[in-house]
Amino acid sequence: MKDEILTIKNVKKFFTTPQGVVRAVDGVSLSVKKGETFGLIGESGSGKSTLAYVVAGIYIPTQGSIYFNKQDIGKGYRKRSKYLKKEIRIIFQDPGSSLNPRRNIKQIIELPVKVHNTFKNNHKNQRVEELLEMVELPINYLYKYPQELGGGEKQMVAIARAIATEPSLVILDEPTSALDVSIQAKIIKILMDLQRRNNLTYLFITHDLSLMRNIASRVAIMYLGKVCEVANTSEFFKKPLHPYTQMLLSSIPVLTKEEELLKPQKIVPVGEIPSPVNVPPGCSFHFRCSKKMDICSQKDPEMVEISKTHIVRCHLYKKID
Amino acid sequence: MMVPLLEVKDLYVQFSVFEGELKVLNGVNLKINEGEKIGLVGEAGCGKTTTMKSILRVLPTPVARISKGEIIYKGKNILNMKPSEIQNIRRGEITAIFQDPLTSLNPVFTIGQQLGDVIKYASRYQDHLDKKEIFSKSVAALKETGMPDPERILNNYPVQLSGGMRQRVCISEALSTNHNLIIADEPTTSLDVTIQDQILRLLSKLVEKKKMSIILITHSLGVVRELTDRVYVMYAGNIVETAQTTTLFSNPLHPYTRGLMNAIPRLTGERIFEGIEGRIPNYLYPPTGCRFHPRCKYSTKECQEIFPLMYDTGNNHEVACFLYKEELN
């Protein structure tokens, strides 16, 4: 398709450990459209961060290919051109450890500006100040060090650093899960403003479904290295199809009665996510599934297209030819 | 008038650090009746855990100092108790579940040894148990929390279990004996939503069955709504609002509570949620008057100077804000 900025095709990433091979990402195919916020949701251990790192080039995929604007980028960070490094940026979960404690804020933001020449006519300092303004931090923060800042402010600096190169794709790896809700709301607001202003595409990784309901245009659910369901946000929350999605949605604690009504019928969750070293045969979810059939423990289901915007990987739904 | 099981009265806690005195708790008042489930909500660093540690008398001394206040448990002040008395309270009366089950379990002892110790020492001043009884009680305690194959688990070390299983072990340690009060400090924060749901259900069911009281400390309002009868909202070392859970969620009064609720993304979607400007104050130099005033939209001169008292707006709904002063007079 024309407007696809990122295409992931059957990507696998395995890690070899003394306990056996960890199948962290096990055959994921996704596509992200230009200008959208794509939400990637999963519990811990589902492989969502590994997938983000593969896209960012931190890991080289074991198998499969990734395309950025039709350009193959599945060769790792060292093989990427400077242009690609400028276009694809990542923001990490913990701003405390992703900012260098020995550099002040100006130095932190200045480096990508300098390397990728995103300033005009020698106005480098002006560009740094402009970036700081974009994330709503006061100018006098320039000469502060990360330890003097609060968690939310540190994350703002990390965001400013990421957008300093004027990227087109930003990977957000749980950017707000280490922060309080009141600060999370502010960061999300800034991220949304930036997206509108700079025409950014977000690959947003999180475990917070309610947050995705509010900001994502499309969402995908991951379980044990595989994608279970992909759909438009409104459709996804109105009519969740995969039993795992239904279980997740019905276990979120909510604040109001209106929200209760939106949740699918209560499915009492059972069991836990198994270790990715010994993935169960057949559908990896069948141990915990409330609608288990005989076929589930034997054959791994394939992706079924329910509608143009909704695909699900479950034996309950048959392929319509 | 019912006598509360535990009452925290006007508690002030300070920490002495290199830079000076951190005035963390600033007059906390809490009450819990027998069989009641209360929630203590607040953001990180607002003093929830400090309150809990004061109740159990496990604050790090001499860094922390309780400068004022009383904690009355069954008519006795915990703060004046001898070490042996407080030890007995911890053994048989008040117990705790901590946030991170991996660090609250000892990695070099098996689950059986740890759980066995809890059962053994809790029973010491009631009846003497032999090894067999301890073992069967341990198995029963694990079974109660829905743990599969308890005999095998007893021989495992904590690292061999998953996060949800470890938290189940912690819960069975807390519930294996007949304690009256459980303080659960963010019991599900480090877990996934599906596991969180299981653990909360279990906790709620067992607490009701054993007729215990529980103080649930958390930062998630959603969790509080599902589990508790009454809520205390905490901000920067103060209780700012308290009400029955249903009342609080249908009619939050304090600007901070409202801000907190507006900051939470809703499942209904389509509404851009907003945060609260600023951040939690520095405890070295806390703001004068109401500690929330620098972040508050409605702040007046009065707020900057005078510390607001709790105003009862009826229906057991109390709020520490001058906005509601006129309404009452």
XYZ file of C-alpha atoms in Angstrom, chain A residues 42-44 136 141 148-150 153 180-186 188-189 192 207-211 213-215 234 237 244 247-260 262-263 266-273 288, chain B residues 42-45 48 162-166 168 190-198 200-201 219-226 249 256 259-280 295:
110
model
C 0.561 -6.854 25.497
C 1.308 -8.166 28.962
C 4.859 -8.326 30.224
C 6.784 22.990 27.447
C 16.329 24.163 32.350
C 17.579 17.826 39.190
C 14.431 17.072 37.194
C 11.335 15.100 38.118
C 10.326 16.398 33.100
C 1.994 9.106 37.832
C -1.343 9.548 36.064
C -1.414 13.329 36.459
C 1.963 13.562 34.725
C 1.091 10.911 32.169
C -1.834 13.034 30.981
C 0.426 16.003 30.343
C 0.334 12.411 26.253
C -1.063 15.851 25.492
C -0.372 14.458 20.531
C 0.038 -2.383 28.459
C -2.606 0.244 29.196
C -5.749 -0.440 27.186
C -7.689 2.613 28.378
C -4.873 4.868 27.246
C -8.660 3.813 23.562
C -8.013 7.530 23.799
C -5.056 8.072 21.519
C -13.303 2.003 17.856
C -13.165 -1.814 21.806
C -7.610 -13.046 25.024
C -10.253 -11.356 28.915
C -7.921 -8.360 28.986
C -10.714 -5.866 28.466
C -12.930 -7.397 31.108
C -10.196 -7.270 33.748
C -9.383 -3.549 33.582
C -10.459 -1.708 36.711
C -12.553 1.295 35.672
C -13.928 4.422 37.306
C -17.507 4.843 36.103
C -20.642 2.882 35.332
C -20.560 3.939 31.682
C -17.210 2.260 31.355
C -18.493 -0.910 33.007
C -18.488 -0.949 27.598
C -16.546 -3.873 28.935
C -16.917 -10.799 32.475
C -14.407 -13.496 31.722
C -12.633 -14.597 34.857
C -8.963 -14.695 33.966
C -7.150 -17.927 34.694
C -3.489 -18.840 34.598
C -0.521 -16.763 33.616
C 1.482 -16.079 30.502
C -6.074 -19.931 29.521
C -2.308 8.872 46.200
C 0.497 9.444 43.766
C 4.055 8.264 44.226
C 5.778 10.019 47.107
C 1.204 6.191 51.720
C 6.284 -16.338 38.506
C 5.249 -12.896 39.729
C 1.621 -13.823 40.243
C 2.539 -17.022 42.109
C 4.921 -15.123 44.391
C -0.081 -15.564 46.037
C 4.022 -4.965 39.516
C 1.588 -7.416 37.913
C -0.298 -7.553 34.623
C -3.998 -6.676 34.460
C -5.224 -10.238 34.111
C -3.127 -11.346 37.096
C -4.125 -8.206 39.003
C -7.749 -9.120 38.509
C -7.165 -12.630 39.853
C -7.720 -8.751 43.827
C -10.644 -11.159 43.555
C -2.217 4.624 43.253
C -4.901 3.144 41.034
C -8.374 4.557 41.598
C -9.906 1.780 39.533
C -8.588 -0.877 41.906
C -9.948 1.002 44.907
C -13.364 1.279 43.340
C -13.609 -2.457 42.822
C -16.572 8.273 42.744
C -6.867 17.191 43.734
C -7.735 16.368 38.922
C -6.651 12.824 39.576
C -9.888 11.413 38.179
C -9.702 13.618 35.094
C -6.140 12.469 34.473
C -7.131 8.844 34.069
C -7.807 7.715 30.499
C -11.313 6.285 30.192
C -12.534 3.337 28.220
C -15.291 5.481 26.759
C -12.570 7.306 24.863
C -12.884 10.375 22.636
C -12.249 12.679 25.574
C -8.813 14.178 25.921
C -7.935 13.809 29.558
C -5.960 16.456 31.369
C -3.237 16.292 33.968
C -2.481 18.384 37.020
C 0.132 21.079 36.483
C 3.312 20.975 38.524
C 4.611 18.167 40.660
C 4.541 16.935 44.245
C -0.981 23.261 41.821
